[in-house]
Coordinates of C-alpha atoms and ligand atoms in Angstrom, one line a residue:
M1 CA 6.0 12.1 36.9
T2 CA 7.9 10.7 34.0
H3 CA 6.0 9.4 30.9
A4 CA 6.9 6.1 29.3
P5 CA 7.9 6.8 25.7
I6 CA 4.9 6.9 23.4
I7 CA 6.5 4.2 21.3
E8 CA 9.1 1.7 22.1
M9 CA 10.3 -1.0 19.6
H10 CA 12.7 -3.6 20.9
G11 CA 14.7 -6.2 19.0
I12 CA 12.6 -6.0 15.8
S13 CA 13.6 -8.4 13.1
K14 CA 12.1 -9.0 9.7
R15 CA 13.4 -11.1 6.9
F16 CA 12.2 -11.2 3.3
G17 CA 13.7 -14.3 1.6
Q18 CA 17.5 -13.7 1.5
V19 CA 17.2 -10.1 2.7
Q20 CA 17.4 -9.3 6.5
A21 CA 15.5 -6.0 6.2
N22 CA 15.4 -5.4 10.0
D23 CA 17.9 -7.0 12.3
A24 CA 17.1 -6.6 16.0
V25 CA 16.2 -2.9 15.7
D26 CA 15.5 -0.8 18.8
F27 CA 13.6 2.5 18.3
T28 CA 12.1 4.9 20.8
L29 CA 9.7 7.8 20.1
Q30 CA 9.1 10.3 22.9
H31 CA 5.8 12.2 23.4
G32 CA 5.6 15.4 21.4
E33 CA 8.8 15.1 19.5
I34 CA 9.7 15.1 15.8
H35 CA 11.9 12.1 15.2
A36 CA 13.8 11.7 11.9
I37 CA 14.9 8.3 10.6
V38 CA 17.8 8.4 8.1
G39 CA 19.8 5.7 6.3
E40 CA 20.8 4.6 2.8
N41 CA 18.5 3.1 0.2
G42 CA 17.4 -0.4 1.4
A43 CA 18.6 0.2 5.0
G44 CA 15.2 -1.0 6.4
K45 CA 13.5 2.3 7.3
S46 CA 10.2 1.7 5.5
T47 CA 10.1 -1.9 6.8
L48 CA 10.4 -0.8 10.4
M49 CA 7.7 1.8 10.0
K50 CA 5.4 -0.7 8.2
I51 CA 5.8 -3.0 11.1
L52 CA 4.9 -0.2 13.5
Y53 CA 1.8 0.5 11.4
G54 CA 0.7 -3.1 11.3
L55 CA 1.4 -3.7 7.6
Y56 CA 4.1 -6.3 8.3
Q57 CA 4.4 -8.6 11.2
P58 CA 7.9 -8.8 12.7
D59 CA 9.7 -12.2 12.9
A60 CA 10.9 -11.2 16.4
G61 CA 10.7 -8.2 18.8
E62 CA 8.2 -6.3 20.9
I63 CA 6.3 -3.1 20.6
F64 CA 5.1 -0.9 23.5
V65 CA 2.7 2.0 23.2
N66 CA 2.6 4.3 26.2
G67 CA 4.4 1.5 28.1
N68 CA 1.9 -1.2 27.2
R69 CA 3.0 -4.1 25.2
V70 CA 0.8 -4.3 22.0
N71 CA 0.4 -6.6 19.1
I72 CA -0.2 -4.4 16.0
S73 CA -1.8 -7.0 13.8
S74 CA -3.2 -4.7 11.2
P75 CA -3.3 -1.0 10.2
R76 CA -6.8 -0.9 11.7
R77 CA -5.3 -1.9 15.0
A78 CA -2.6 0.7 14.5
M79 CA -5.2 3.4 13.9
H80 CA -7.0 2.4 17.1
L81 CA -3.7 3.0 18.9
G82 CA -3.5 6.5 17.5
L83 CA -1.1 5.8 14.7
G84 CA -1.3 7.2 11.2
M85 CA 1.0 6.7 8.3
V86 CA 1.7 8.5 5.0
Q87 CA 3.5 5.9 3.0
Q88 CA 6.4 6.4 0.6
H89 CA 4.2 5.3 -2.3
F90 CA 0.7 6.6 -1.8
T91 CA -2.2 4.3 -1.1
L92 CA -5.1 6.4 -2.5
I93 CA -7.7 4.9 -4.7
P94 CA -7.1 6.6 -8.0
V95 CA -10.7 6.9 -9.3
F96 CA -12.0 8.2 -6.0
T97 CA -12.1 11.9 -5.2
A98 CA -9.9 13.3 -2.4
L99 CA -13.0 13.6 -0.3
Q100 CA -14.0 10.0 -0.8
N101 CA -10.5 8.8 -0.1
I102 CA -10.3 10.8 3.1
I103 CA -13.7 9.9 4.5
L104 CA -13.7 6.2 3.4
A105 CA -10.4 5.4 5.0
K106 CA -12.2 5.3 8.3
E107 CA -13.5 1.9 9.4
P108 CA -16.9 1.0 8.0
R109 CA -19.7 1.9 10.3
K110 CA -23.2 0.5 10.7
F111 CA -25.0 3.5 9.5
S112 CA -22.7 4.6 6.7
A113 CA -25.8 5.7 4.7
L114 CA -26.0 8.4 7.3
L115 CA -22.5 9.6 6.7
D116 CA -22.7 13.3 6.6
Y117 CA -20.7 14.2 3.5
Q118 CA -21.3 17.9 3.7
Q119 CA -20.3 18.2 7.3
A120 CA -17.2 16.0 6.6
E121 CA -16.3 18.2 3.6
E122 CA -16.6 21.3 5.8
R123 CA -14.3 19.8 8.4
I124 CA -11.8 18.7 5.8
T125 CA -11.8 22.0 4.1
A126 CA -11.2 23.7 7.4
L127 CA -8.4 21.3 8.2
A128 CA -6.8 21.8 4.8
A129 CA -7.0 25.6 5.2
Q130 CA -5.3 25.3 8.6
L131 CA -2.5 23.4 7.1
G132 CA -2.3 25.7 4.0
F133 CA -3.2 22.9 1.6
D134 CA -5.0 23.6 -1.6
V135 CA -6.5 20.3 -2.6
P136 CA -9.5 20.1 -5.1
L137 CA -11.6 17.7 -3.0
N138 CA -14.0 16.7 -5.7
V139 CA -12.0 15.3 -8.7
P140 CA -10.5 11.9 -8.9
V141 CA -7.1 11.9 -7.1
E142 CA -5.4 10.3 -10.1
S143 CA -5.7 13.6 -11.9
L144 CA -4.1 15.6 -9.1
P145 CA -0.4 16.5 -9.1
I146 CA 1.8 14.5 -6.7
G147 CA 2.0 17.3 -4.2
A148 CA -1.8 17.5 -3.9
Q149 CA -2.0 13.7 -3.6
Q150 CA 0.3 13.9 -0.7
H151 CA -1.8 16.6 1.0
T152 CA -4.7 14.2 0.6
E153 CA -2.8 11.5 2.3
I154 CA -1.9 13.8 5.2
L155 CA -5.5 15.1 5.5
K156 CA -6.7 11.5 5.6
V157 CA -4.5 10.5 8.5
L158 CA -5.2 13.7 10.5
Y159 CA -8.9 13.6 9.8
H160 CA -9.0 10.2 11.5
G161 CA -7.4 11.6 14.6
A162 CA -4.0 10.2 14.5
D163 CA -1.7 11.5 17.3
I164 CA 1.3 9.6 16.2
L165 CA 2.1 10.5 12.6
I166 CA 4.5 8.5 10.5
M167 CA 5.6 10.0 7.2
D168 CA 7.8 8.1 4.8
E169 CA 9.8 10.5 2.7
P170 CA 7.1 13.1 2.5
T171 CA 9.4 15.8 1.1
A172 CA 10.7 13.7 -1.7
V173 CA 7.9 14.8 -4.0
L174 CA 7.5 18.4 -2.8
A175 CA 8.8 21.7 -4.1
P176 CA 10.9 23.7 -1.7
Q177 CA 8.2 26.1 -0.6
E178 CA 5.8 23.2 -0.1
V179 CA 8.4 21.6 2.2
E180 CA 8.4 24.7 4.3
G181 CA 4.6 24.5 4.4
L182 CA 4.8 20.8 5.5
F183 CA 7.3 21.6 8.2
N184 CA 5.1 24.4 9.6
C185 CA 2.3 21.9 9.6
M186 CA 4.5 19.4 11.5
R187 CA 5.5 22.0 14.0
N188 CA 1.8 22.9 14.6
L189 CA 1.0 19.3 15.2
R190 CA 3.9 19.0 17.6
S191 CA 2.7 22.0 19.6
E192 CA -0.7 20.3 19.8
G193 CA 1.2 17.4 21.6
R194 CA 1.3 15.0 18.7
S195 CA 4.4 12.9 18.0
L196 CA 5.9 12.6 14.5
I197 CA 8.3 10.4 12.7
I198 CA 9.7 11.5 9.4
I199 CA 11.9 9.5 7.0
T200 CA 14.1 11.6 4.7
H201 CA 17.3 11.5 2.8
K202 CA 17.9 15.2 3.1
L203 CA 20.1 16.0 6.0
D204 CA 19.4 19.8 6.0
E205 CA 15.8 18.8 6.5
V206 CA 16.7 16.7 9.4
M207 CA 18.5 19.6 11.0
A208 CA 15.7 22.0 10.3
I209 CA 12.7 19.9 11.6
A210 CA 13.7 17.1 13.9
D211 CA 14.3 17.0 17.6
T212 CA 15.9 13.6 17.5
V213 CA 17.5 11.5 14.7
T214 CA 18.0 7.8 14.4
V215 CA 20.4 6.4 11.8
M216 CA 19.8 3.0 10.2
R217 CA 22.4 1.0 8.2
R218 CA 21.9 -2.5 6.7
G219 CA 18.9 -3.3 8.8
Q220 CA 20.2 -2.1 12.1
T221 CA 20.0 1.1 14.2
V222 CA 23.5 2.4 14.4
A223 CA 22.8 5.6 16.4
S224 CA 20.1 7.8 17.9
S225 CA 20.9 11.3 19.0
P226 CA 19.3 14.7 19.9
I227 CA 19.7 17.0 16.9
A228 CA 21.6 19.5 19.0
D229 CA 24.4 16.9 19.5
T230 CA 25.0 16.2 15.8
D231 CA 25.6 17.8 12.4
P232 CA 25.1 16.8 8.7
A233 CA 28.7 15.6 8.2
T234 CA 28.6 13.3 11.2
L235 CA 25.2 12.0 10.1
A236 CA 26.4 11.4 6.6
E237 CA 29.3 9.4 7.9
M238 CA 27.1 7.3 10.2
I239 CA 24.7 6.6 7.3
L240 CA 27.4 5.4 5.0
G241 CA 29.7 3.9 7.6
E242 CA 32.6 5.8 6.1
P243 CA 33.5 9.4 5.5
I244 CA 32.1 10.9 2.3
I245 CA 34.6 11.8 -0.3
P246 CA 33.0 14.2 -2.8
V247 CA 33.7 13.1 -6.3
S248 CA 34.6 15.8 -8.7
M249 CA 33.8 15.3 -12.3
P250 CA 35.6 17.6 -14.7
R251 CA 33.3 19.3 -17.2
E252 CA 34.7 19.2 -20.6
Q253 CA 34.1 21.9 -23.1
T254 CA 32.2 20.4 -26.0
G255 CA 31.8 22.4 -29.2
K256 CA 28.2 23.4 -30.0
A257 CA 26.8 21.8 -33.1
T258 CA 23.2 21.7 -34.2
P259 CA 20.8 21.3 -31.3
L260 CA 19.4 17.8 -30.8
I261 CA 16.2 19.3 -29.6
H262 CA 14.8 22.6 -30.9
L263 CA 11.5 24.2 -29.8
E264 CA 10.3 27.3 -31.5
N265 CA 7.3 29.2 -30.3
V266 CA 5.8 25.9 -29.0
T267 CA 2.3 26.4 -27.5
L268 CA 0.1 23.9 -25.9
S269 CA -3.4 24.8 -24.7
G270 CA -5.6 22.7 -22.6
G271 CA -7.2 21.4 -25.8
S272 CA -8.6 18.0 -26.7
N273 CA -5.5 16.2 -27.9
T274 CA -5.0 14.6 -24.5
T275 CA -5.7 11.3 -22.8
K276 CA -8.7 11.1 -20.6
R277 CA -6.6 11.3 -17.4
H278 CA -5.1 14.6 -18.5
K279 CA -8.4 16.1 -19.4
W280 CA -9.3 16.2 -15.8
K281 CA -6.2 18.1 -14.9
N282 CA -6.8 20.5 -17.7
A283 CA -10.3 21.0 -16.7
I284 CA -9.2 22.1 -13.3
K285 CA -6.4 24.3 -14.5
N286 CA -8.4 25.9 -17.2
K287 CA -11.2 26.7 -14.9
E288 CA -8.7 28.3 -12.6
S289 CA -7.1 30.6 -15.1
G290 CA -7.8 29.7 -18.7
K291 CA -4.1 29.6 -19.2
R292 CA -2.0 27.9 -21.8
H293 CA 0.1 25.0 -20.5
L294 CA 3.0 26.0 -22.7
D295 CA 3.2 29.5 -24.0
E296 CA 5.5 30.3 -26.9
I297 CA 8.4 28.2 -25.6
N298 CA 11.7 28.7 -27.3
L299 CA 14.5 26.3 -26.3
E300 CA 17.4 24.5 -27.8
I301 CA 19.3 21.7 -26.2
F302 CA 22.7 21.1 -27.7
P303 CA 24.8 17.9 -27.6
G304 CA 27.2 18.2 -24.6
E305 CA 25.1 20.3 -22.3
I306 CA 22.7 19.9 -19.4
V307 CA 19.8 22.3 -19.5
G308 CA 18.1 22.6 -16.2
I309 CA 14.5 23.4 -15.8
A310 CA 13.5 25.2 -12.6
G311 CA 10.0 26.1 -11.6
V312 CA 7.3 25.7 -9.0
E313 CA 5.4 22.5 -9.8
G314 CA 2.5 23.0 -12.2
N315 CA 4.1 25.8 -14.3
G316 CA 4.4 23.7 -17.5
Q317 CA 7.3 21.4 -16.7
T318 CA 5.1 18.3 -16.9
E319 CA 3.6 19.4 -20.2
L320 CA 7.1 20.3 -21.6
I321 CA 8.2 16.7 -20.9
Q322 CA 5.0 15.3 -22.3
V323 CA 5.5 17.1 -25.7
L324 CA 9.2 16.2 -25.7
T325 CA 8.5 12.5 -25.2
G326 CA 5.6 12.4 -27.6
L327 CA 2.9 12.0 -25.1
R328 CA 1.1 15.1 -26.3
H329 CA 0.9 17.0 -29.5
I330 CA 1.7 20.7 -29.6
D331 CA -0.9 23.1 -30.8
S332 CA 1.4 25.5 -32.6
G333 CA 5.0 26.2 -33.1
T334 CA 7.6 23.7 -34.2
L335 CA 9.3 21.0 -32.3
T336 CA 12.4 19.5 -34.0
S337 CA 14.1 16.4 -32.6
N338 CA 17.2 15.3 -34.3
S339 CA 17.4 12.1 -32.5
E340 CA 15.3 9.0 -32.0
R341 CA 17.3 7.8 -29.0
I342 CA 15.5 9.6 -26.2
A343 CA 15.7 8.3 -22.7
H344 CA 13.1 9.4 -20.2
V345 CA 13.3 9.2 -16.4
P346 CA 9.7 10.0 -15.4
A347 CA 8.7 12.1 -12.4
D348 CA 6.3 9.5 -11.1
R349 CA 8.0 6.1 -11.2
H350 CA 5.0 4.1 -10.2
R351 CA 2.7 5.6 -12.8
H352 CA 5.2 5.8 -15.7
G353 CA 8.5 4.2 -14.8
I354 CA 8.1 0.6 -13.8
S355 CA 5.7 -2.2 -13.8
L356 CA 5.3 -3.0 -10.1
N357 CA 4.2 -6.6 -10.4
D358 CA 6.7 -7.6 -13.0
R359 CA 10.1 -9.2 -12.3
I360 CA 13.0 -6.9 -11.6
D361 CA 14.9 -8.1 -14.6
D362 CA 12.0 -7.6 -16.9
N363 CA 11.7 -4.0 -15.7
F364 CA 15.1 -3.4 -17.2
I365 CA 13.9 -4.0 -20.7
I366 CA 10.7 -2.0 -20.7
G367 CA 10.9 0.2 -23.8
H368 CA 13.8 -1.8 -25.1
H369 CA 12.0 -5.1 -25.8
K370 CA 12.5 -4.6 -29.5
N371 CA 16.2 -4.4 -29.1
R372 CA 17.8 -7.5 -30.8
R373 CA 19.8 -8.2 -27.7
F374 CA 16.6 -8.9 -25.7
C375 CA 14.2 -10.3 -28.3
R376 CA 14.9 -12.3 -31.4
H377 CA 12.2 -13.6 -33.8
G378 CA 9.6 -12.7 -31.2
I379 CA 11.3 -14.7 -28.5
L380 CA 12.6 -13.1 -25.3
Q381 CA 16.3 -13.7 -24.8
R382 CA 16.2 -14.6 -21.1
K383 CA 19.9 -15.0 -20.6
S384 CA 20.8 -11.8 -22.2
I385 CA 18.1 -9.9 -20.3
Q386 CA 19.4 -11.3 -17.0
R387 CA 23.0 -10.6 -17.8
S388 CA 22.1 -7.0 -18.7
A389 CA 20.0 -6.6 -15.5
L390 CA 22.7 -8.1 -13.3
N391 CA 25.3 -5.7 -14.8
A392 CA 23.2 -2.7 -14.1
L393 CA 22.3 -3.9 -10.6
D394 CA 26.0 -4.2 -9.9
K395 CA 27.0 -0.9 -11.5
Y396 CA 24.3 1.0 -9.7
Q397 CA 24.8 -0.9 -6.4
I398 CA 21.2 -2.0 -6.3
R399 CA 20.8 -4.7 -3.6
V400 CA 18.1 -7.2 -4.4
G401 CA 17.2 -10.6 -3.0
D402 CA 16.6 -12.2 -6.4
I403 CA 16.0 -10.6 -9.8
I404 CA 13.0 -12.7 -10.5
H405 CA 11.1 -11.2 -7.7
P406 CA 8.5 -8.5 -8.5
I407 CA 10.0 -5.0 -8.5
R408 CA 7.6 -3.8 -5.8
T409 CA 9.7 -5.7 -3.3
L410 CA 12.6 -3.3 -3.8
S411 CA 13.0 -0.3 -1.5
G412 CA 11.7 3.0 -2.9
G413 CA 15.2 4.3 -3.7
N414 CA 16.2 1.0 -5.3
Q415 CA 13.2 1.2 -7.6
Q416 CA 14.3 4.6 -8.7
K417 CA 17.8 3.4 -9.3
V418 CA 16.4 0.7 -11.7
V419 CA 14.6 3.3 -13.7
V420 CA 17.7 5.5 -13.9
A421 CA 20.0 2.6 -14.8
R422 CA 17.6 1.3 -17.5
E423 CA 17.3 4.7 -19.1
L424 CA 20.9 5.8 -18.9
E425 CA 22.5 2.5 -19.9
A426 CA 20.5 2.3 -23.1
N427 CA 23.0 4.7 -24.7
P428 CA 20.6 7.5 -25.5
E429 CA 21.5 10.7 -27.3
V430 CA 19.0 12.7 -25.5
I431 CA 18.2 12.3 -21.8
I432 CA 15.0 13.8 -20.3
A433 CA 15.3 13.4 -16.6
A434 CA 12.5 14.5 -14.2
H435 CA 13.6 14.5 -10.6
P436 CA 16.1 11.7 -11.2
T437 CA 17.5 11.6 -7.7
R438 CA 14.1 11.8 -5.9
G439 CA 14.2 9.3 -3.0
L440 CA 17.9 8.4 -3.5
D441 CA 20.4 8.4 -0.6
I442 CA 23.4 10.8 -0.7
H443 CA 25.6 8.1 -2.3
A444 CA 23.2 7.1 -5.0
A445 CA 22.2 10.7 -5.8
E446 CA 25.9 11.5 -6.3
F447 CA 26.3 8.5 -8.5
V448 CA 23.4 9.6 -10.7
H449 CA 24.9 13.1 -10.9
T450 CA 28.2 11.8 -12.2
R451 CA 26.3 9.6 -14.7
L452 CA 24.5 12.7 -16.0
I453 CA 27.7 14.7 -16.2
H454 CA 29.4 11.8 -17.9
A455 CA 26.6 11.6 -20.5
R456 CA 27.0 15.4 -21.1
N457 CA 30.8 15.0 -21.6
R458 CA 30.1 12.4 -24.2
A459 CA 28.0 14.9 -26.2
K460 CA 24.6 13.8 -25.1
A461 CA 21.9 16.4 -24.6
V462 CA 20.4 16.4 -21.2
L463 CA 17.2 18.1 -20.0
L464 CA 17.0 18.0 -16.2
V465 CA 13.8 19.0 -14.4
S466 CA 14.3 19.3 -10.7
S467 CA 12.7 21.0 -7.7
E468 CA 16.1 21.2 -6.0
L469 CA 18.0 24.3 -6.8
D470 CA 21.2 22.9 -5.5
E471 CA 21.0 20.1 -7.9
L472 CA 20.2 22.4 -10.8
L473 CA 23.0 24.8 -9.9
H474 CA 25.5 21.9 -9.5
L475 CA 24.7 20.1 -12.8
S476 CA 23.4 22.5 -15.4
D477 CA 25.2 24.5 -18.0
R478 CA 22.1 26.7 -18.4
I479 CA 19.0 26.9 -16.3
A480 CA 15.6 27.8 -17.9
V481 CA 13.0 29.0 -15.4
M482 CA 9.4 28.2 -16.1
Y483 CA 6.5 30.3 -14.8
N484 CA 2.9 30.1 -16.0
G485 CA 3.8 28.0 -19.1
K486 CA 6.5 30.4 -20.2
I487 CA 10.2 30.4 -20.0
V488 CA 10.8 33.6 -18.1
G489 CA 14.6 33.5 -18.0
I490 CA 17.6 31.4 -19.0
V491 CA 20.5 31.9 -16.7
K492 CA 24.0 30.4 -16.2
P493 CA 24.6 28.8 -12.8
E494 CA 27.9 30.7 -12.3
E495 CA 26.1 34.0 -13.0
T496 CA 23.0 33.6 -10.8
T497 CA 21.9 33.0 -7.2
K498 CA 19.2 31.0 -5.5
Q499 CA 17.5 34.3 -4.7
E500 CA 17.4 35.3 -8.4
L501 CA 16.1 31.9 -9.4
G502 CA 13.5 32.0 -6.7
A503 CA 12.3 35.4 -7.8
L504 CA 12.0 34.2 -11.5
M505 CA 10.2 31.1 -10.3
L506 CA 7.6 33.2 -8.6
G507 CA 7.2 35.5 -11.6
L508 CA 8.7 38.5 -9.9
N509 CA 11.1 39.7 -12.6
Ligands
ATP601 N1 7.8 -6.9 0.6 C1 9.1 -7.2 0.4 N2 9.5 -8.3 -0.1 C2 10.8 -8.6 -0.3 N3 11.8 -7.7 0.0 C3 11.5 -6.6 0.6 C4 10.1 -6.3 0.9 N4 10.1 -5.1 1.5 C5 11.4 -4.6 1.6 N5 12.2 -5.6 1.1 C6 13.7 -5.5 1.1 O1 14.1 -5.1 2.4 C7 15.2 -4.2 2.4 C8 14.8 -2.9 3.1 O2 13.8 -2.2 2.4 P1 13.1 -0.9 2.9 O3 12.0 -0.6 2.0 O4 12.8 -1.0 4.4 O5 14.3 0.1 2.8 P2 14.4 1.7 3.0 O6 15.4 2.0 4.1 O7 13.0 2.2 3.2 O8 15.0 2.2 1.6 P3 14.7 3.5 0.7 O9 15.4 4.7 1.2 O10 15.2 3.1 -0.7 O11 13.2 3.7 0.7 C9 15.4 -3.9 0.9 O12 16.5 -4.7 0.5 C10 14.2 -4.4 0.2 O13 14.4 -4.9 -1.1
MG602 MG1 11.8 3.4 2.0

């Protein structure tokens, strides 16, 4: 007996204003497979999955679940059909705890007063343990690191019994060892007979986890193939529609001068000089270990170099960026900054990088609104703002329908490109970049890399925090490894290996 595919989408089209996000797309998911969807930023991947999950209604096309034609009018309907989705940008309610977020996602019931929280908590704790997740269930999710928020999203979907799991760029926010954990979890779910869809920009991940891969380009499906019949180079070519030519960017030797940033014995404990939101986080961490967030940090960043920061998330990188960007005051030591012109590409673009409901062009001047080009005598210079935004959109190849639309209508990668463009184009002397290529396709990531090297060659000082060792090794002049709030080693890329970095990151040296 042959099964009908668990999901079939035929001729799906969706237009947003001038953008044809999906253009007669076909997509098939088989029972018990892990199916990867790849494609450049704005290709239409998230749109297709949001249609499957009932968040958008298609303009045309049909969807079949187990061979039956269905009308997925809402996420609730999708849940009924066994679908669950972890979105690219999380949908948790920030002030609710993880437990509340997980439990309350279920449709309301008549006797909600009888909801057995304790039993639910036990089940969720067991599920989390099975998946290897370490999520504090009883603090507001807004105070949790991104990785834990994602675990909450996954728990939420599984707790409600989804047997088709859609994950939109789940690995973008995870550290390498967390990715391995997620993949193990996905394999377990597959062996239980569930079917999974994963969107990712990382082709090595596709090769490692998927059974089948579908490639999208400019709103269409251009290929679908078993993993065994393809390889990363072929995929890259299909994604871009042309062979990739790696750009090589010569690194120029720049003479060392005085450092633009100098930290001497900088220490930050989980004290009281923080905002309310961070207090929560500190409370959790301090209870765990009573540790210092930053412990006697010594670091110089000279003009003309890229200093990489490696480390497992939660070992002080966030706090280092907070003190460097003035969000938190240090408790002891000295922090000298010889420049006012500091650009910051934040790790969490939704929380700190953009203003979702504001116009795309206005998002380009956040932080620069006092610049005379954009504002004179208290009046915004619309023409100048638009010209500058259009230039940046063109230079960074950000495809948008209209720059007066709210920025939330851009694809995830294109939102990230806006943040990077705004920060790098403002001619900073110091660039603090946290995961600048997160969510970017191969092309865009490479473009950002060349911009960073370009900045370095023009005597800017760059601090690059990244969870990707390849990126750090490729770009950095020196890599500082953080563990437990300390810098446990500073190494040169040409003199180290991933193994050595990994050992330092785990505190093994
Ligand atoms: N709600 C919306 N309103 C207007 N335009 C939209 C909306 N959602 C998506 N788009 C547009 O549709 C196109 C496809 O977007 P989509 O989010 O599906 O891309 P994606 O393949 O997921 O890209 P990424 O890799 O960057 O996440 C983009 O040009 C995007 O700007
Ligand atoms: Mg997307």
